[in-house]
Coordinates of C-alpha atoms in Angstrom, one line a residue:
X1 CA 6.5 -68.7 1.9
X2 CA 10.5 -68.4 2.7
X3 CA 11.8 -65.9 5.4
X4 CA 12.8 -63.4 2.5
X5 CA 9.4 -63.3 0.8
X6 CA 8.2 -62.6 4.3
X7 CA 10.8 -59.7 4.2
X8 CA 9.9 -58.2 1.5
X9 CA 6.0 -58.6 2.1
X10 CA 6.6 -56.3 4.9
X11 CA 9.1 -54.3 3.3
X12 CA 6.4 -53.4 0.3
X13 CA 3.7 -52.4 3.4
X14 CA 6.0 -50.4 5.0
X15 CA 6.9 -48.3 2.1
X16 CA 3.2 -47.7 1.1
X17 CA 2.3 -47.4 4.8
X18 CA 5.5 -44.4 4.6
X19 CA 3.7 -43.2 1.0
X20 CA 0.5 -43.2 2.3
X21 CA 1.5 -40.9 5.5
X22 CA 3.8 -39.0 3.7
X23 CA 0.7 -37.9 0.6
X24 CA -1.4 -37.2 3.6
X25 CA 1.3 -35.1 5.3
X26 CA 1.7 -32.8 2.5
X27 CA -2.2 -32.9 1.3
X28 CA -2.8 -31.5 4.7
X29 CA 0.3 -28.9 4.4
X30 CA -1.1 -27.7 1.0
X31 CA -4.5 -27.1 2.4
X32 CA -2.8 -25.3 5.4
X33 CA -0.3 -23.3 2.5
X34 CA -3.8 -22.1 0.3
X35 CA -6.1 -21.2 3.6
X36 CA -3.1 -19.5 5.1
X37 CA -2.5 -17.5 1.7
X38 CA -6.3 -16.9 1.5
X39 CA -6.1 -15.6 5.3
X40 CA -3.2 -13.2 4.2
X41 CA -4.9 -12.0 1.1
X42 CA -8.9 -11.4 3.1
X43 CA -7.1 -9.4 5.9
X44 CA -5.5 -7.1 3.9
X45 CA -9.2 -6.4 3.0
X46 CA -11.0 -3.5 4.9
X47 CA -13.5 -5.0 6.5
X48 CA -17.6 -3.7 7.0
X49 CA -16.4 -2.2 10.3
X50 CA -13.4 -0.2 8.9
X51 CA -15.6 1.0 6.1
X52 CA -18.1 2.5 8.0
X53 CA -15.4 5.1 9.3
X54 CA -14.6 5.9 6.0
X55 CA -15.2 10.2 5.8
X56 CA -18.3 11.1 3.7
X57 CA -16.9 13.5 1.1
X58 CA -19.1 16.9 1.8
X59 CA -18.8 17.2 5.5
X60 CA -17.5 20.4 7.4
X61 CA -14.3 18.2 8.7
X62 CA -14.0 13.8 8.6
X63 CA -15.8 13.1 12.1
X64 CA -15.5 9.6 11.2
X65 CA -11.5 9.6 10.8
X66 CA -11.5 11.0 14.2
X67 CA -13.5 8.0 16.0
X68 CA -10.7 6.2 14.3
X69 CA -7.8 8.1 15.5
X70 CA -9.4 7.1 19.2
X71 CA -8.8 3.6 18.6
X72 CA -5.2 4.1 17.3
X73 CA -3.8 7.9 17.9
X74 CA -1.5 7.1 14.7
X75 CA -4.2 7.2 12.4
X76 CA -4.3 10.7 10.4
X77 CA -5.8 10.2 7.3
X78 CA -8.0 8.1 4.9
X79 CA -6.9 7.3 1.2
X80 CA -9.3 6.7 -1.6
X81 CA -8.2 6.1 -5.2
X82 CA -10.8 6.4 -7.3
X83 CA -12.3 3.1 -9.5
X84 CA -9.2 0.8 -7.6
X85 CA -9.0 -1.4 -4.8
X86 CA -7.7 1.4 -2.6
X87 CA -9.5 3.1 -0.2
X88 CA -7.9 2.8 3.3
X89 CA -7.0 4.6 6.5
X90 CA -3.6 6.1 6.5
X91 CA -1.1 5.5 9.8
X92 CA 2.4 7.3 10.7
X93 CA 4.1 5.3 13.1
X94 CA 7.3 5.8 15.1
X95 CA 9.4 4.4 12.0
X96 CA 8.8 3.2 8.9
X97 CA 9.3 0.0 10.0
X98 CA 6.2 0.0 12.2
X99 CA 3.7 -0.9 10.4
X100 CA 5.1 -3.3 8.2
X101 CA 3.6 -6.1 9.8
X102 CA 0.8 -4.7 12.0
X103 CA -2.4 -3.4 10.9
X104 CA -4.7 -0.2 11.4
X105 CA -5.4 -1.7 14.3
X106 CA -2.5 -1.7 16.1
X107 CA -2.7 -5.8 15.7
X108 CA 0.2 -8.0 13.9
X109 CA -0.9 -8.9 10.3
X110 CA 1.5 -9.7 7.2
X111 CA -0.3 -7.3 5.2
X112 CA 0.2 -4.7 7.2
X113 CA -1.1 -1.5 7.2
X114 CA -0.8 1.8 4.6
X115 CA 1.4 4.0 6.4
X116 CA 2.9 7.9 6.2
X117 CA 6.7 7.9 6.2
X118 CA 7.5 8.9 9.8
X119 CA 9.5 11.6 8.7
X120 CA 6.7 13.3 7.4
X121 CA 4.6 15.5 9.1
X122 CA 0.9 13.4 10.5
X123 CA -1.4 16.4 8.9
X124 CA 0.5 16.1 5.3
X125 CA 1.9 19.8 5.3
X126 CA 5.2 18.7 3.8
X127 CA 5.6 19.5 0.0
X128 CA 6.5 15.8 -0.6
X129 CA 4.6 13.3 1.4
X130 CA 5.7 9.6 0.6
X131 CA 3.5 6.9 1.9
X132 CA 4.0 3.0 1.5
X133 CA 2.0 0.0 1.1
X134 CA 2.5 -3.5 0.7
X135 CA 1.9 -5.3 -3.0
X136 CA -1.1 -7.4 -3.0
X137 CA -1.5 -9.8 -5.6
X138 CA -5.1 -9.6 -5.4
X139 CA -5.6 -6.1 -5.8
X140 CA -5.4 -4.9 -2.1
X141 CA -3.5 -2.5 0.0
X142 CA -1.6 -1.0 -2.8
X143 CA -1.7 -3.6 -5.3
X144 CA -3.2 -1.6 -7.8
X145 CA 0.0 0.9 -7.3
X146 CA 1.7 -1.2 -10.4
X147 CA -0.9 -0.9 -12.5
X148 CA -0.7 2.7 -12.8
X149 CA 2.8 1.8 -15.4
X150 CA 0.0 0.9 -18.0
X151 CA -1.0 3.9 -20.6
X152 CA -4.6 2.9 -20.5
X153 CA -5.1 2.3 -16.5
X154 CA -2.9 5.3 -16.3
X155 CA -5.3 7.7 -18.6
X156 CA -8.1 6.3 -17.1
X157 CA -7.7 6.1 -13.5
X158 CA -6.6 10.5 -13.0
X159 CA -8.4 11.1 -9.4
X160 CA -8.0 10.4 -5.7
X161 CA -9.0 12.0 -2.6
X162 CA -7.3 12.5 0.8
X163 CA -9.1 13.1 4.1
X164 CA -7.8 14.5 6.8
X165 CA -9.5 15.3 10.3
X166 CA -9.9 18.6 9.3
X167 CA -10.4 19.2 6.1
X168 CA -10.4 17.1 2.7
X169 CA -7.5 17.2 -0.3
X170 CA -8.0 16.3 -3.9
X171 CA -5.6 13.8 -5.6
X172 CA -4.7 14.6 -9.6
X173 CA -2.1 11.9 -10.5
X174 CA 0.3 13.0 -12.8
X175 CA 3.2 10.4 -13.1
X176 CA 4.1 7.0 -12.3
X177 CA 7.8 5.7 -12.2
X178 CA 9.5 2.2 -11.9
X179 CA 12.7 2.3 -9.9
X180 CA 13.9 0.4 -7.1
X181 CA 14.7 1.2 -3.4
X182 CA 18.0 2.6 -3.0
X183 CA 16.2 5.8 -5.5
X184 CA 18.1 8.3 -3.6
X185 CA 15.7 11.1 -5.2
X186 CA 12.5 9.3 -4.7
X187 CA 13.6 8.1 -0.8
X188 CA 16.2 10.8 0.5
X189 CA 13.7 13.5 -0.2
X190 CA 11.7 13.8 3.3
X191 CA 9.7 16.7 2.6
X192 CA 11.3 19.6 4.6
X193 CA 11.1 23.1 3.6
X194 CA 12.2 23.5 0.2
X195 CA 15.5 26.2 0.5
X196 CA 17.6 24.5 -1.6
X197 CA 15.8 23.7 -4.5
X198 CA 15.2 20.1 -3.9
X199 CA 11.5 19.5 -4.7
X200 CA 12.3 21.3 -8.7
X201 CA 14.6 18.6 -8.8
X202 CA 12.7 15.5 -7.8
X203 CA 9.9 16.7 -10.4
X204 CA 12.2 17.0 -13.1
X205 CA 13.8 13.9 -12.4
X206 CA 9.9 12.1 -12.1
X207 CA 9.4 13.5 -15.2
X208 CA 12.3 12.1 -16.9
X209 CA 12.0 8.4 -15.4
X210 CA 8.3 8.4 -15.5
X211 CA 7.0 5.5 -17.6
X212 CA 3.5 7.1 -17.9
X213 CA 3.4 11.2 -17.1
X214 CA 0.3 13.5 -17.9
X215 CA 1.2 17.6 -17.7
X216 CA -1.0 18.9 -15.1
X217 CA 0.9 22.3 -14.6
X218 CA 2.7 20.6 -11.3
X219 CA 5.3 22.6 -9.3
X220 CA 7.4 23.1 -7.0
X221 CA 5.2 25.4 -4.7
X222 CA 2.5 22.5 -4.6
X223 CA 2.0 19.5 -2.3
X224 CA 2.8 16.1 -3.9
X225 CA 1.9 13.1 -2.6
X226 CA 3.5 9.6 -3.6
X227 CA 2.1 6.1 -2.9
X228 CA 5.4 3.3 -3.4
X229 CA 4.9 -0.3 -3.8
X230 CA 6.9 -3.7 -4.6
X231 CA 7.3 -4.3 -8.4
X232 CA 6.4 -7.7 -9.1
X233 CA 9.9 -8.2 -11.1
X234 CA 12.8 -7.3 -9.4
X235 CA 13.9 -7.6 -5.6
X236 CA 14.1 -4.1 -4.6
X237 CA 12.2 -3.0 -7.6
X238 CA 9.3 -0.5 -6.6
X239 CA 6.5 1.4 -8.5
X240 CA 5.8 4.7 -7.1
X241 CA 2.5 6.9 -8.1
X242 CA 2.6 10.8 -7.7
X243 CA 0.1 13.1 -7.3
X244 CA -1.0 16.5 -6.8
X245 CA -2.7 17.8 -3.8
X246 CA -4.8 20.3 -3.4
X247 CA -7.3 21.7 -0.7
X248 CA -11.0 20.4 -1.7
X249 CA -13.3 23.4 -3.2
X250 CA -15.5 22.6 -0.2
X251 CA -13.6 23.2 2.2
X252 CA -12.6 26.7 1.0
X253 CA -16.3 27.6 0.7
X254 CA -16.9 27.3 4.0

């Protein structure tokens, strides 16, 4: 054998030595990429603990909420959507910047956590109360936010419920709009006192952008509440679900 086949022997087993480390290298990176996605996804989740301080709907005030609230003080309210993946505690932090990245808990996670816009006030008094949540693709946090822009999920998905620490709201959605994030009427609108006329005009203008809208008799002496989200399509894009709340019939009773 001359020098140069020699040479290029041990060229050819380098190269499949470099091949062979460099397949295994990103084998090991994909298998990192889909349990790292699948870690993402399951934390964003509430878990068995979490659910079992979920408020039972009935009760004289949400007992529950408030052993929450004693392991993170920002905690003042839990969300359900009926027939949809959410059903979570609700958080107010400092800024709405807060909780992008940290969960319920108080705890860094990507998924963060469904959170009250801090200018809003923590026991939802405001006439507009906006609260965020990140897009899952799988259906959590407020994933199922986008899938209100469908007629049929829209017509068949009408009901929510709030709970606070003293008392319990119903939810009757009414609209759902696609817009994006520099919505000046959806995001400049904090929810003050209404002397100027402001919350007529954010109706009228959900109504005119709304892609799905139902006429529940909504105005501007009631208490909207709207749950934004990521679009799937666009950059800034966001869907944003608005509904109507309303003191429970329970609570009134008693």
């Amino acid at each position: 054998m001359t020098i140069a086949e020699k040479l290029l022997r041990i060229a050819n087993r380098s190269m499949n030595l470099f091949v062979a480390c460099l397949m295994t290298v990103l084998f090991l990176y994909g298998g990192y990429s889909l349990w790292d996605t699948w870690r993402i996804y399951h934390s964003a989740l509430p878990d068995q603990d979490l659910m079992k301080l979920k408020p039972v709907k009935g009760e004289d005030s949400n007992p529950s909420l408030q052993d929450l609230q004693k392991i993170n003080a920002d905690v003042c309210a839990w969300l359900t959507v009926y027939d949809t993946g959410i059903d979570y505690p609700v958080v107010r932090g400092k800024d709405d910047m807060e909780y992008i990245n940290k969960d319920v808990y108080g705890d860094f996670a990507l998924s963060g956590a469904i959170f009250l816009q801090s200018a809003n006030q923590p026991d939802f008094s405001d006439p507009y109360n906006l609260i965020y949540g990140h897009h899952m693709s799988n259906g959590a946090m407020f994933g199922d936010v986008v899938e209100f822009a469908d007629e049929e999920y829209f017509a068949t998905h009408e009901t929510g419920t709030l709970y606070l620490p003293e008392k319990t709201c119903s939810i009757t959605f009414f609209a759902c709009v696609e817009t994006d994030a520099m919505d000046s009427q959806i995001y400049g609108y904090i929810g003050e006192p209404d002397t100027t006329g402001q919350m007529q005009q954010l109706l009228q203008y959900v109504q005119e952008h709304a892609v799905q809208y139902r006429d529940i008799g909504v105005t501007s002496q009631d208490s909207v509440i709207a749950l934004s989200t990521c679009a799937e399509s666009a950059t800034n894009g966001r869907v944003v679900l608005f509904g109507k709340l309303q003191e429970s019939s329970d609570n009134k009773q008693k």
